[in-house]
Coordinates of C-alpha atoms in Angstrom, one line a residue:
M412 CA -31.7 23.0 56.1
I413 CA -33.2 19.9 57.7
K414 CA -35.8 21.1 60.2
D415 CA -38.4 18.3 59.9
I416 CA -37.7 14.5 59.9
T417 CA -40.2 11.7 59.5
L418 CA -38.9 8.5 61.1
K419 CA -40.3 4.9 60.7
L420 CA -39.9 3.3 64.1
E421 CA -38.8 -0.3 64.5
T422 CA -41.0 -2.2 66.9
N423 CA -38.3 -4.8 67.6
Q424 CA -35.9 -3.0 69.9
S425 CA -33.1 -5.5 69.3
R426 CA -33.1 -4.7 65.6
D427 CA -33.6 -0.9 65.9
R428 CA -30.7 1.1 64.5
S429 CA -32.6 3.9 62.8
L430 CA -33.9 5.5 66.0
N431 CA -30.6 6.8 67.3
Y432 CA -29.3 7.7 63.8
A433 CA -32.4 9.8 63.1
L434 CA -32.2 11.6 66.4
S435 CA -28.5 12.3 65.8
I436 CA -29.5 14.1 62.6
A437 CA -32.2 16.0 64.5
K438 CA -29.7 17.0 67.2
A439 CA -27.2 18.2 64.6
F440 CA -29.8 20.3 62.8
S441 CA -32.1 21.3 65.7
A442 CA -34.8 19.5 63.8
H443 CA -38.3 18.2 64.8
V444 CA -38.9 14.5 64.5
T445 CA -42.2 12.8 63.7
A446 CA -42.0 9.1 64.7
M447 CA -44.4 6.7 63.1
A448 CA -44.9 3.1 64.4
S449 CA -46.8 0.5 62.4
C450 CA -49.4 -1.6 64.1
D451 CA -50.0 -4.0 61.2
P452 CA -51.5 -7.2 62.7
I453 CA -50.3 -9.7 60.2
S454 CA -47.0 -10.3 58.4
F455 CA -47.0 -10.3 54.6
S456 CA -50.1 -8.2 55.1
Q457 CA -50.4 -7.0 51.5
Y458 CA -52.3 -10.3 51.1
P459 CA -55.8 -10.9 52.5
I460 CA -55.9 -12.0 56.2
P461 CA -56.4 -15.7 56.3
S462 CA -59.4 -17.2 57.9
M463 CA -58.8 -17.5 61.6
P464 CA -60.9 -17.1 64.8
E465 CA -61.6 -13.5 65.6
S466 CA -60.3 -14.1 69.1
M467 CA -56.9 -15.0 67.6
L468 CA -56.9 -11.9 65.4
S469 CA -57.8 -9.7 68.4
N470 CA -54.8 -11.2 70.4
I471 CA -52.5 -10.5 67.5
R472 CA -53.7 -6.9 67.1
A473 CA -53.3 -6.3 70.9
E474 CA -49.7 -7.7 70.8
K475 CA -48.8 -5.5 67.8
E476 CA -50.3 -2.5 69.5
R477 CA -48.3 -3.2 72.6
E478 CA -45.1 -3.4 70.5
S479 CA -45.9 -0.1 68.8
R480 CA -46.6 1.7 72.0
A481 CA -43.4 0.3 73.5
A482 CA -41.4 1.7 70.5
I483 CA -43.1 5.1 70.9
A484 CA -42.1 5.1 74.6
R485 CA -38.5 4.3 73.7
F486 CA -38.4 7.1 71.1
E487 CA -40.0 9.6 73.5
E488 CA -37.6 8.8 76.3
I489 CA -34.5 9.3 74.1
A490 CA -35.9 12.4 72.3
K491 CA -36.6 14.0 75.7
S492 CA -33.2 13.2 77.0
H493 CA -31.6 15.0 74.1
G494 CA -34.0 17.9 74.2
I495 CA -35.3 17.1 70.7
S496 CA -38.7 18.5 69.5
Y497 CA -40.9 15.5 68.6
E498 CA -44.3 14.0 68.0
H499 CA -45.5 10.5 67.3
E500 CA -48.2 8.5 65.6
I501 CA -49.3 4.9 65.3
I502 CA -50.3 3.7 61.9
T503 CA -53.1 1.2 62.1
H504 CA -53.5 0.6 58.3
R505 CA -52.3 -2.6 56.6
L506 CA -49.8 -2.8 53.8
P507 CA -49.7 -1.2 51.3
E508 CA -51.9 1.5 52.8
S509 CA -49.6 1.9 55.8
A510 CA -46.7 2.7 53.6
Q511 CA -48.8 5.3 51.7
V512 CA -49.7 6.9 55.0
F513 CA -46.0 7.2 55.9
A514 CA -45.2 8.7 52.4
V515 CA -48.0 11.3 52.7
K516 CA -46.6 12.3 56.2
A517 CA -43.1 12.5 54.7
R518 CA -44.3 15.0 52.1
R519 CA -44.5 17.6 54.9
S520 CA -40.9 17.0 56.1
D521 CA -37.4 17.6 54.8
L522 CA -36.3 14.0 55.1
S523 CA -37.6 10.6 56.0
V524 CA -35.5 8.0 57.7
V525 CA -36.2 4.2 57.4
Q526 CA -34.1 1.2 58.4
Q527 CA -32.8 -1.2 55.8
T528 CA -34.8 -4.4 55.2
E529 CA -33.4 -7.2 57.3
H530 CA -35.9 -10.0 57.0
A531 CA -38.4 -11.2 54.4
D532 CA -41.3 -10.3 56.6
D533 CA -40.2 -6.7 57.2
D534 CA -42.4 -4.0 55.8
N535 CA -39.4 -1.7 55.4
E536 CA -38.8 -2.4 51.7
I537 CA -42.2 -1.3 50.6
V538 CA -42.1 1.7 52.9
I539 CA -38.7 2.8 51.4
E540 CA -40.0 2.4 47.9
T541 CA -43.3 4.1 48.5
A542 CA -41.6 7.0 50.3
L543 CA -39.0 7.3 47.6
F544 CA -41.4 7.4 44.7
D545 CA -44.4 9.0 46.3
S546 CA -43.3 11.5 48.9
G547 CA -41.5 13.9 46.7
R548 CA -38.8 14.1 49.5
P549 CA -35.5 12.4 50.0
V550 CA -35.2 9.2 52.0
L551 CA -32.3 8.2 54.2
I552 CA -31.9 4.4 54.7
V553 CA -30.0 3.3 57.8
P554 CA -28.2 -0.1 57.7
Y555 CA -29.5 -2.7 60.2
I556 CA -25.8 -3.0 61.3
Q557 CA -25.4 0.7 62.0
K558 CA -23.9 1.6 65.4
E559 CA -22.8 5.2 65.1
G560 CA -24.9 8.3 64.8
L561 CA -24.5 10.9 62.0
K562 CA -20.9 11.1 60.8
L563 CA -19.9 13.1 57.7
D564 CA -16.1 12.8 57.4
H565 CA -16.3 11.3 53.9
V566 CA -19.4 11.3 51.7
V567 CA -19.6 9.6 48.3
C568 CA -22.1 11.0 45.7
C569 CA -22.8 8.5 42.9
W570 CA -22.9 10.5 39.7
D571 CA -24.1 9.5 36.2
G572 CA -25.2 12.9 34.9
S573 CA -28.9 12.1 35.2
S574 CA -31.7 14.2 36.6
T575 CA -32.1 11.9 39.6
A576 CA -28.5 12.1 40.5
A577 CA -28.7 15.9 40.3
R578 CA -31.8 15.9 42.5
A579 CA -30.1 13.7 45.1
V580 CA -27.0 15.9 45.3
N581 CA -29.1 19.0 45.6
D582 CA -31.4 17.5 48.2
A583 CA -28.3 16.3 50.2
L584 CA -26.8 19.8 50.3
P585 CA -27.7 20.3 54.0
L586 CA -25.6 17.2 54.8
L587 CA -22.9 17.9 52.2
T588 CA -22.2 21.4 53.7
R589 CA -21.2 19.6 56.9
A590 CA -19.0 17.0 55.2
K591 CA -15.2 17.2 55.5
N592 CA -14.6 15.5 52.1
I593 CA -16.9 14.7 49.2
D594 CA -16.2 12.4 46.3
I595 CA -18.2 12.6 43.1
L596 CA -18.0 8.9 42.0
I597 CA -18.5 8.0 38.3
I598 CA -18.7 4.3 37.4
A599 CA -17.2 4.1 33.9
N600 CA -18.5 1.4 31.6
E601 CA -20.1 0.8 28.3
K602 CA -23.1 3.1 29.3
T603 CA -21.0 6.0 30.4
E604 CA -17.9 6.0 28.2
D605 CA -19.1 9.2 26.4
S606 CA -16.7 12.0 27.3
R607 CA -19.7 14.2 28.1
H608 CA -20.4 12.0 31.1
Q609 CA -17.0 12.8 32.7
A610 CA -17.5 16.5 31.7
S611 CA -20.8 16.5 33.6
G612 CA -18.9 15.1 36.6
E613 CA -16.4 17.9 36.4
G614 CA -19.3 20.3 36.2
I615 CA -21.0 19.1 39.4
V616 CA -17.6 19.3 41.2
K617 CA -17.2 22.9 40.2
H618 CA -20.8 23.6 41.3
L619 CA -20.2 22.1 44.8
T620 CA -16.9 23.9 45.0
R621 CA -18.7 27.2 44.5
H622 CA -20.7 26.2 47.5
G623 CA -17.5 26.1 49.4
L624 CA -17.4 22.3 49.6
N625 CA -14.3 20.2 49.5
T626 CA -15.2 18.1 46.4
R627 CA -13.2 15.9 44.0
L628 CA -14.0 13.8 41.0
K629 CA -13.3 10.0 41.2
M630 CA -13.8 7.4 38.4
Q631 CA -14.0 3.6 38.8
H632 CA -14.1 1.2 35.8
A633 CA -16.6 -1.6 36.0
P634 CA -19.1 -3.5 33.8
D635 CA -22.7 -2.5 34.1
I636 CA -23.6 -5.6 36.1
S637 CA -21.0 -4.8 38.7
V638 CA -21.9 -1.1 39.4
A639 CA -23.3 -1.8 42.9
N640 CA -20.4 -3.9 44.0
T641 CA -17.9 -1.3 42.7
I642 CA -19.7 1.4 44.6
L643 CA -19.8 -0.6 47.8
S644 CA -16.1 -1.7 47.4
Y645 CA -15.1 2.0 47.0
V646 CA -17.1 3.0 50.1
G647 CA -15.5 0.2 52.1
E648 CA -12.0 1.0 50.9
Y649 CA -12.1 4.7 51.7
G650 CA -14.1 4.4 54.9
S651 CA -17.0 6.5 53.7
D652 CA -19.8 7.5 56.0
L653 CA -22.7 8.2 53.6
I654 CA -23.7 7.3 50.0
V655 CA -25.8 9.9 48.1
M656 CA -27.5 8.6 45.0
G657 CA -30.6 8.9 42.8
G658 CA -33.2 6.2 43.1
Y659 CA -34.0 4.6 39.8
G660 CA -37.2 2.6 39.0
H661 CA -40.7 2.8 37.7
S662 CA -44.2 2.1 38.9
R663 CA -46.2 -0.9 37.7
L664 CA -49.7 -0.9 39.1
R665 CA -49.2 -0.8 42.9
E666 CA -45.8 -2.4 42.8
F667 CA -42.6 -0.3 42.9
I668 CA -39.6 -1.7 41.0
L669 CA -36.2 -0.3 41.8
G670 CA -33.3 -0.6 39.4
G671 CA -30.9 -3.5 39.7
A672 CA -27.9 -1.4 41.0
T673 CA -30.1 0.5 43.5
R674 CA -31.7 -2.7 44.9
S675 CA -28.3 -4.4 45.2
I676 CA -26.9 -1.4 47.2
L677 CA -30.0 -1.4 49.5
T678 CA -29.5 -5.1 50.1
S679 CA -25.8 -5.1 50.8
M680 CA -25.3 -1.5 52.2
T681 CA -22.9 -1.1 55.0
V682 CA -23.3 2.7 55.5
P683 CA -26.4 4.9 55.4
V684 CA -27.7 5.7 51.9
F685 CA -29.4 9.1 51.0
M686 CA -31.7 8.7 48.0
S687 CA -33.9 11.0 45.9
H688 CA -36.1 10.3 43.0

């Protein structure tokens, strides 16, 4: 069950789509939400703050704090109106420490919710990657074009037989148990042509069927370089509401590198993506 959600708040109200989506999940599961707003004073703040008068820095910090408190106030108003249990916190650390603070908080919840990166100066990308690789918990990424709340008429689980795909499907079970239709989608190409790959897909379908879930196996053929486009085309064609997938990548010093297909989906996603690592 989902009983604890950690939400990264957007301070720009006009770009905020994750707030209502996270609260719709909380309402569906009677979950508690911890909202975290970042008060990072400088964009691209993983780099040293350039030399500037202290008075200017103070003004920037004050403005960022006002934006964070306004985001908290919006969250609190909506959460109260829906009778949702909540708490909130302002993160005053700079990147990448602020992303680490979020990931540590997410370790004590069932799910973290972060909005898709929209602009180059967003801190969402590093927050998503840090939470995915360092929280030990699943992350749900909400598109910046998202308008509806949680909807689970049709869910697509991307399957390649890997441990990360298995982890994602297992972590998503609270959502899958509420889905009307679930597709286990295999992208068949030179990497997955082994018959054992399809057999593992049939196996996970049987596993979910034993949970009483309406699940079917689907296969799409595509070269390795087109995996992300094929998944997104499939989701668009069948009107899917959620993608479930494993997050692939590795850590190099303090920089997190996501696999090519994963990064492409997070860049071009049109529906929420549930990820585990």
